[in-house]
Coordinates of C-alpha atoms and ligand atoms in Angstrom, one line a residue:
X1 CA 19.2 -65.6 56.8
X2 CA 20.8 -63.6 54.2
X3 CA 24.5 -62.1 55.4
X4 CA 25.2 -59.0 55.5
X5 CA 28.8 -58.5 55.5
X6 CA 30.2 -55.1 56.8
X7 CA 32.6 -53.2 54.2
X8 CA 35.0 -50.8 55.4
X9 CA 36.6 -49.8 52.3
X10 CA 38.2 -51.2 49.2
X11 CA 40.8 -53.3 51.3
X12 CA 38.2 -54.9 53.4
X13 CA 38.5 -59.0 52.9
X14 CA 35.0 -59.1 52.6
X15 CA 35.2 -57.3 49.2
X16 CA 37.7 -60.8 48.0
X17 CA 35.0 -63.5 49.6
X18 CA 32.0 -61.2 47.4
X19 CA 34.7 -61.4 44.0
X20 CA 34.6 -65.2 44.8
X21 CA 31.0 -65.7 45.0
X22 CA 30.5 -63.7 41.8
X23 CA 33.0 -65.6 40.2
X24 CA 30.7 -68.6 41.2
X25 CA 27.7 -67.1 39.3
X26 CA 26.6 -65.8 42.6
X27 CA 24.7 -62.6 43.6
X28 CA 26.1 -59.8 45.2
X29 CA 24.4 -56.7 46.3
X30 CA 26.8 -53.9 47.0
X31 CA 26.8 -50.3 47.3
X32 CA 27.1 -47.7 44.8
X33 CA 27.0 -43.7 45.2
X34 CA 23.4 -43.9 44.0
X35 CA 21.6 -46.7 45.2
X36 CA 22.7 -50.3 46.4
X37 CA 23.1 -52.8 43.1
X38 CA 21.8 -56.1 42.6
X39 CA 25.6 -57.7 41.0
X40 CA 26.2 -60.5 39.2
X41 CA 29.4 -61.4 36.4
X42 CA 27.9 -59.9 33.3
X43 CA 29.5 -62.0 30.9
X44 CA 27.6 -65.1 32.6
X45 CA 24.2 -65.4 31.2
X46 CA 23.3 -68.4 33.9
X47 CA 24.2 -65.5 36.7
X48 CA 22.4 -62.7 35.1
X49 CA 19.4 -64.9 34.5
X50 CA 19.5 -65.2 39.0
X51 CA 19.1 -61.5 39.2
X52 CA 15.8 -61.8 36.6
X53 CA 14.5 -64.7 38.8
X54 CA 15.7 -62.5 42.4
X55 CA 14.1 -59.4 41.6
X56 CA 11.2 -60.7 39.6
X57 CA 12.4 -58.6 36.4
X58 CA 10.7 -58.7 33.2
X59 CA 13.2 -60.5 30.5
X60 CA 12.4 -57.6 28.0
X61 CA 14.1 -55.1 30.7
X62 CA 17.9 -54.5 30.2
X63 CA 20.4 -54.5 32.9
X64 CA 23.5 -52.1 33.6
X65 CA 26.8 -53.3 33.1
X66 CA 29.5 -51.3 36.0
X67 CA 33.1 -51.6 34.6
X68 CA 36.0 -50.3 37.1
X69 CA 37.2 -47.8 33.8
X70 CA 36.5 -46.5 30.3
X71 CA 39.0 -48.7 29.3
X72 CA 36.9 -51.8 30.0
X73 CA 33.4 -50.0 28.8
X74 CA 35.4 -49.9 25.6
X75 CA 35.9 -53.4 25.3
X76 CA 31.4 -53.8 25.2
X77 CA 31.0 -51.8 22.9
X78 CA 31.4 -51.9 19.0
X79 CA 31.3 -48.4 18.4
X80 CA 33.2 -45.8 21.2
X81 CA 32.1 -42.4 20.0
X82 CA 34.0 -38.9 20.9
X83 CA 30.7 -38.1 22.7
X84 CA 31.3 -41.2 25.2
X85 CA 35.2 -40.0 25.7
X86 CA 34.4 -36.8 26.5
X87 CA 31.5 -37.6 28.6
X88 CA 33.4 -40.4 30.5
X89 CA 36.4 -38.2 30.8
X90 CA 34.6 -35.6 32.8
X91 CA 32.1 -37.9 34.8
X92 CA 33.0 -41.3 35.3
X93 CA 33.5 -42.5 38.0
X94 CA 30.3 -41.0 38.6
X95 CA 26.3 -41.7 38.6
X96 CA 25.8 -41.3 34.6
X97 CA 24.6 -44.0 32.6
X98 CA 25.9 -44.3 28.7
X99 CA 23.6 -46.6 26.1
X100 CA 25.9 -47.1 23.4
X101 CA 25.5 -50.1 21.0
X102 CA 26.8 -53.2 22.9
X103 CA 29.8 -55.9 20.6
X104 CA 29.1 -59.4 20.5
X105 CA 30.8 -59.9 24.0
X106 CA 27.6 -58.9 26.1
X107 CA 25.6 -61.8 26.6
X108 CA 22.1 -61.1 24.7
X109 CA 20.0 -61.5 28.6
X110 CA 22.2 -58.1 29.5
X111 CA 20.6 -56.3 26.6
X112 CA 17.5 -58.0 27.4
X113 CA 18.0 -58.9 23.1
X114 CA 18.6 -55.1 22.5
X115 CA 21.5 -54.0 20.3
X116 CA 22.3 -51.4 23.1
X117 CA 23.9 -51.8 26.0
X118 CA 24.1 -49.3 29.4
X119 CA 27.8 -49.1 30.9
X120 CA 28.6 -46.9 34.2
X121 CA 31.2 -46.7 36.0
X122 CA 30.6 -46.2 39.7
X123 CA 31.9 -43.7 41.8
X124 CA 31.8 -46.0 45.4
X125 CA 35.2 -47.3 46.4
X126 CA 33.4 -50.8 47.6
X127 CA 32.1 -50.9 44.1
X128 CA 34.8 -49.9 42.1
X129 CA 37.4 -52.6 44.6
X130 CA 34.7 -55.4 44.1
X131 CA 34.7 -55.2 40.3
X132 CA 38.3 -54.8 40.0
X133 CA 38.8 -58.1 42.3
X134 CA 36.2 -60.2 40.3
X135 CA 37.9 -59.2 37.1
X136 CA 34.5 -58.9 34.9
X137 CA 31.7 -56.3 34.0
X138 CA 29.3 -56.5 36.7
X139 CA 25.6 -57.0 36.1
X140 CA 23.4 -54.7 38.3
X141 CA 19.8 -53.3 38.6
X142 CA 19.0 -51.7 41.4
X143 CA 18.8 -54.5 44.3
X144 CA 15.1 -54.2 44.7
X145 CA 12.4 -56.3 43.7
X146 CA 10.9 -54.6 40.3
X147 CA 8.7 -51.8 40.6
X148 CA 9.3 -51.4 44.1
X149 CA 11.7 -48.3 45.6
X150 CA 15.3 -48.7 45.2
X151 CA 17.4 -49.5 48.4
X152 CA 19.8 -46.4 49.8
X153 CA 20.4 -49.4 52.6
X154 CA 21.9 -52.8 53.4
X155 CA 18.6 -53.1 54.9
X156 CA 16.3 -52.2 52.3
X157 CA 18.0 -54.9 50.0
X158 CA 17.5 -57.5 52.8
X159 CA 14.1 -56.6 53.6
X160 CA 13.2 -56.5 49.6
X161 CA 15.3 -59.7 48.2
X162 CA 16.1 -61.7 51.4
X163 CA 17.2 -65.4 50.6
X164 CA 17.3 -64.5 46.6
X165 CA 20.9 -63.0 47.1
X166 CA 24.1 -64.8 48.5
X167 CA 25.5 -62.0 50.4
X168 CA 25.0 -58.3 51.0
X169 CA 28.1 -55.8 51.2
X170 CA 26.7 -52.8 53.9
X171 CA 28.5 -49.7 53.2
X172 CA 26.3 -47.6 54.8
X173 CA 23.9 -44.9 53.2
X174 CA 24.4 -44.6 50.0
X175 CA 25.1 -40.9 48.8
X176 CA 23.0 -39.5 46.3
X177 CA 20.2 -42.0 46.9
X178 CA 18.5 -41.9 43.3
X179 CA 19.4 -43.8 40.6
X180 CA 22.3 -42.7 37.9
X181 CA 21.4 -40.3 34.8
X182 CA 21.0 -42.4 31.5
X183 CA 22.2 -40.4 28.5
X184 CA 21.3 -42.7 25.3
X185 CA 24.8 -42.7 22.9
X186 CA 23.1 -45.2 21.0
X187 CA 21.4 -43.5 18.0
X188 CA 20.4 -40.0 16.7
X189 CA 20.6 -37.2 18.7
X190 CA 21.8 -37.7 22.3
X191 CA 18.9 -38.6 24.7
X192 CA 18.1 -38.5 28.9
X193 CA 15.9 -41.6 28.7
X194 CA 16.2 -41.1 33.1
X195 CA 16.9 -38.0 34.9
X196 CA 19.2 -38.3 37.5
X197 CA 22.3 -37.1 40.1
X198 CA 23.8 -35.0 36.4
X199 CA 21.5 -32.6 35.2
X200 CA 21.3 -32.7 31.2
X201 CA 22.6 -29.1 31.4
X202 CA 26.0 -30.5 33.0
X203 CA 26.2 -33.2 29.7
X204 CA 24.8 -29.9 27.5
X205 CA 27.9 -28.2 27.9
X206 CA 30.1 -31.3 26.4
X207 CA 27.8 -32.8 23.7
X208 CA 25.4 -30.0 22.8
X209 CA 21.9 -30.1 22.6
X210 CA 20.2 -33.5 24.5
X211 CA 16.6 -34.6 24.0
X212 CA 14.8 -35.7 27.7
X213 CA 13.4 -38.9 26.7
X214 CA 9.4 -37.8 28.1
X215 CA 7.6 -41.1 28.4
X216 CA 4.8 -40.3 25.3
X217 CA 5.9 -42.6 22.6
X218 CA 4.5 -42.1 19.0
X219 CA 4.5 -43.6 16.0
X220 CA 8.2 -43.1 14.4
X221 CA 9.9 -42.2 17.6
X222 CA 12.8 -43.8 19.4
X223 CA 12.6 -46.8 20.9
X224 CA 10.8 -46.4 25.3
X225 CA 13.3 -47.1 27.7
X226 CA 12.6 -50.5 28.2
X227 CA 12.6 -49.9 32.1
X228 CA 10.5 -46.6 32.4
X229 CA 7.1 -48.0 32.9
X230 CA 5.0 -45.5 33.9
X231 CA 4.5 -46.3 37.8
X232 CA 8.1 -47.7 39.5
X233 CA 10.0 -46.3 42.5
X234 CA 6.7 -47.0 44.3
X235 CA 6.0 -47.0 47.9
X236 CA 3.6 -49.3 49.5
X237 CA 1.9 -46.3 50.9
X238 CA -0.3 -44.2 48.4
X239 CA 1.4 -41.3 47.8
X240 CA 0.1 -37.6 46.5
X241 CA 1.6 -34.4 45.5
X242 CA 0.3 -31.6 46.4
X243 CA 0.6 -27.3 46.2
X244 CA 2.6 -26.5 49.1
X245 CA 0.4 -25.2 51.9
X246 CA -3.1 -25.0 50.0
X247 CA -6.8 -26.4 50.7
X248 CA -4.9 -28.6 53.2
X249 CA -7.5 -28.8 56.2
X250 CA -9.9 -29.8 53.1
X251 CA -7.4 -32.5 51.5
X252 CA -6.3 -33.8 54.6
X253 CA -9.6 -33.9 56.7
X254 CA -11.3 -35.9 54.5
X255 CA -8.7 -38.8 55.0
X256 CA -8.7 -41.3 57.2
X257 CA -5.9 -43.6 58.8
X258 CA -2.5 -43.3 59.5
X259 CA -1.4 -40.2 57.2
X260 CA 1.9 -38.2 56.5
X261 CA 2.6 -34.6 55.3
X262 CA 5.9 -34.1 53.8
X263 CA 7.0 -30.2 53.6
X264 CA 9.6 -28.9 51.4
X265 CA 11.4 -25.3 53.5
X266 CA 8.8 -25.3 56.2
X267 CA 6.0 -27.5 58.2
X268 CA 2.9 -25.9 58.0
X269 CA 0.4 -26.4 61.0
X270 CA -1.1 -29.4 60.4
X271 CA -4.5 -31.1 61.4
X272 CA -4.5 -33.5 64.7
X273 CA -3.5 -37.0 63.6
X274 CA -0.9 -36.2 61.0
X275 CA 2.6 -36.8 61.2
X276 CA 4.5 -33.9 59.7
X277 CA 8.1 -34.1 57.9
X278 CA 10.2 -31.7 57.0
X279 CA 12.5 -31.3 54.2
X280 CA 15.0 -28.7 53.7
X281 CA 14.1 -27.1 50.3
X282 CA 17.0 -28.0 48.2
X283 CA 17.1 -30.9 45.3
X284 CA 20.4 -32.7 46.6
X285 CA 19.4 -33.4 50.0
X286 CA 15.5 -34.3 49.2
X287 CA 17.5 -37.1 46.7
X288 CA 19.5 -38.3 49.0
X289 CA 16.8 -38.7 51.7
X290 CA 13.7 -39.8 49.5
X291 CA 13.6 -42.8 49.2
X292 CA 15.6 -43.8 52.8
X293 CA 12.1 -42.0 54.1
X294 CA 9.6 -43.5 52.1
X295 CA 10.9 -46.9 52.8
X296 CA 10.4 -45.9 56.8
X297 CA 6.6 -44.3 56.2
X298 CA 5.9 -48.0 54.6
X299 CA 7.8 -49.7 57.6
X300 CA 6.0 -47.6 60.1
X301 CA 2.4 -48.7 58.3
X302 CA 1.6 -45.3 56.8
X303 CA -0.9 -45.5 54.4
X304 CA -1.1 -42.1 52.5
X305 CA 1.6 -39.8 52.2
X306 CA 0.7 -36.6 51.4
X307 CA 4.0 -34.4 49.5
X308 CA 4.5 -31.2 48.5
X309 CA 5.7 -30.7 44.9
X310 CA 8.6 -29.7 44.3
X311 CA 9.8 -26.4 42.1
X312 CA 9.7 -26.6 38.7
X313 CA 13.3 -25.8 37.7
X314 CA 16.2 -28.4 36.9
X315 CA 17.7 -28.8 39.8
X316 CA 14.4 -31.0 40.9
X317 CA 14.0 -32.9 37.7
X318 CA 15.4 -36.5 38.7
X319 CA 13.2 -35.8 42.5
X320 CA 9.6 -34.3 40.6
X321 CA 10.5 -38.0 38.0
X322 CA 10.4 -40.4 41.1
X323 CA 7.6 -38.4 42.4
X324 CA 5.6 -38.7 39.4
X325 CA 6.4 -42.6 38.8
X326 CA 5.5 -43.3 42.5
X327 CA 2.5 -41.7 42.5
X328 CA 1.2 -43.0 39.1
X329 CA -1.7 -45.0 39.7
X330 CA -1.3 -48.7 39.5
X331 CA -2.0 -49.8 36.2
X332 CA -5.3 -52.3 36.5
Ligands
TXA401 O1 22.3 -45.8 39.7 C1 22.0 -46.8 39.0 O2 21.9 -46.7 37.8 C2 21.7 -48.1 39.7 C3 23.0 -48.6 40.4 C4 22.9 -49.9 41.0 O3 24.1 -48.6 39.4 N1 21.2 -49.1 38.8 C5 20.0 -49.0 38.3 O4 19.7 -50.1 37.5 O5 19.2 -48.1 38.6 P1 18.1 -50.4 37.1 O6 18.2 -51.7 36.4 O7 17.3 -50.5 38.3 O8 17.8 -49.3 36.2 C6 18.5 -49.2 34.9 C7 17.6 -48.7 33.9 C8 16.4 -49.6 33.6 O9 15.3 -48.8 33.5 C9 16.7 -50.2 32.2 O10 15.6 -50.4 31.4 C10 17.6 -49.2 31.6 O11 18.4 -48.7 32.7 N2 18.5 -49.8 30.6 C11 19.4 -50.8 30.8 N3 20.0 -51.1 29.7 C12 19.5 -50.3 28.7 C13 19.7 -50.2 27.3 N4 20.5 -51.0 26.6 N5 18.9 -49.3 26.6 C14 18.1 -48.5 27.3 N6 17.8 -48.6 28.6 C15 18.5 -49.5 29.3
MG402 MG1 15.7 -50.2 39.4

């Protein structure tokens, strides 16, 4: 059986045995204010390799580095514009994600080959303690196997990565629940290449205009984030949006099975058989509770989840993303 090791707070002496294992060239999954991390000493390219191998990542998909300070993110990087001060000033610790181009120090399996490399600093005290006490950059994807939904619990990670990871640090729920916003440093015009807890507005107001990195990729144009294939985040369940309250005895009578309707504000009367959800109507809480619910509709056997879609202002633009990448259909 895996362990799962309950974390207190930074001064817990569980947080010393996980710097240890790491240390080792062992994998750690720990909590972050986002979602739980899959962590490993970045600078050891034998330890990063595990987390490929644990999570079934493809090699040409980067990973994160987390550094306890700007200080340290400085050290990875051979270039530290004003743009990355002034955005680290303001948000780190915090769930953004900076791409700026990576020195020679990061191993070449962290940039998955790249000449970028992603640095955050998270705002979790576990987090933060654990890569103080190991005394590296840590290494960490979300601790999920690849493609499937990110953990928001000790549980999920077990459930997802079982023996592949030499301990689990449970510091409850995590807070936001989706992944950080990446904001690429790394070339041209600043770039969102993933929507996330800061809106591009929030980074707007310090670096000026920012592209949102949209998924079509044409001839000439930057680089894809390695990561954003199309369908990820994805429940087991098939999942479909739909317009709040419309045609719903049509869409919903014609399915068969073990179905859930998940309302945004309020429940609308729904046919016999279907298991209603409500959702308060506001972007923060839906994030924080998304994926923590599809995880339980897949653990309780549901078999199509029926959503509404959300509104179409910024506030739900990291939510209406991992809506749209979970209900993408598989790729054949
Ligand atoms: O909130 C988060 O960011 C969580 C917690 C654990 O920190 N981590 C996370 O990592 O979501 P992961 O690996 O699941 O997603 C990171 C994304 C991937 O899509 C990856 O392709 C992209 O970041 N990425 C990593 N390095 C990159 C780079 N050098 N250039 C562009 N994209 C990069
Ligand atoms: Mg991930």
């Amino acid at each position: 059986m895996t362990r799962i090791l309950p974390v207190s707070g930074p001064e817990d002496p569980a947080i010393a045995e996980a710097a240890g294992l790491l240390r080792a060239g062992g994998l750690v999954a720990f909590p972050t204010e986002t979602v739980y991390g899959l962590g490993a000493d970045g600078l050891n390219p034998k330890a990063v390799a595990r987390i490929y191998a644990a999570k079934g990542r493809p090699a040409t998909n980067p990973v994160i580095l987390h550094v306890a300070d700007a200080a340290s993110a400085q050290a990875l990087v051979s270039r530290w514009s004003p743009e990355a001060q002034m955005l680290a000033e303001r948000f780190w610790p915090g769930p953004l994600t900076l791409v700026l181009p990576a020195s020679d120090t990061v191993p070449s399996i962290v940039r998955a080959g790249g000449p970028s490399v992603a640095l955050r600093c998270p705002a979790h005290p576990v987090a933060l303690a654990l890569i103080r006490a190991t005394g590296r950059p840590l290494a960490a994807p979300s601790a999920n196997r690849s493609q499937h939904l990110s953990p928001t619990l000790a549980q999920h990670v077990a459930s997802s990565l079982g023996e592949a990871v030499d301990l689990i640090l449970d510091g409850g729920p995590t807070e936001a629940g989706l992944e950080s916003t990446i904001l690429d440093l790394s070339s041209g015009r600043p770039c969102v290449l993933r929507p996330g807890p800061i809106p591009p507005a929030d980074l707007e107001v310090l670096v000026g205009p920012v592209d949102l990195w949209t998924g079509a990729v044409q001839a000439g144009d930057r680089q894809a984030a390695p990561g954003m294939a199309e369908r990820h985040y994805a429940p087991r369940a098939r999942l479909q949006l739909v317009a709040p309250g419309s045609g719903l005895r049509e869409t919903l009578g014609e399915t068969s099975g073990s179905v859930a309707y998940v309302a945004l504000g309020t429940l609308p009367p729904l046919p016999p058989g279907v298991r209603g959800i409500l959702l308060p109507l506001d972007a923060d809480m839906v994030g924080a509770r998304l994926y923590a619910l599809l995880h339980e509709l897949d653990d309780a056997g549901c078999e199509r989840i029926f959503m509404e879609r959300p509104p179409e202002d910024e506030a739900w633009l990291a939510v209406r993303d991992r809506l749209r990448r979970a209900s993408a259909k598989e790729r054949p």
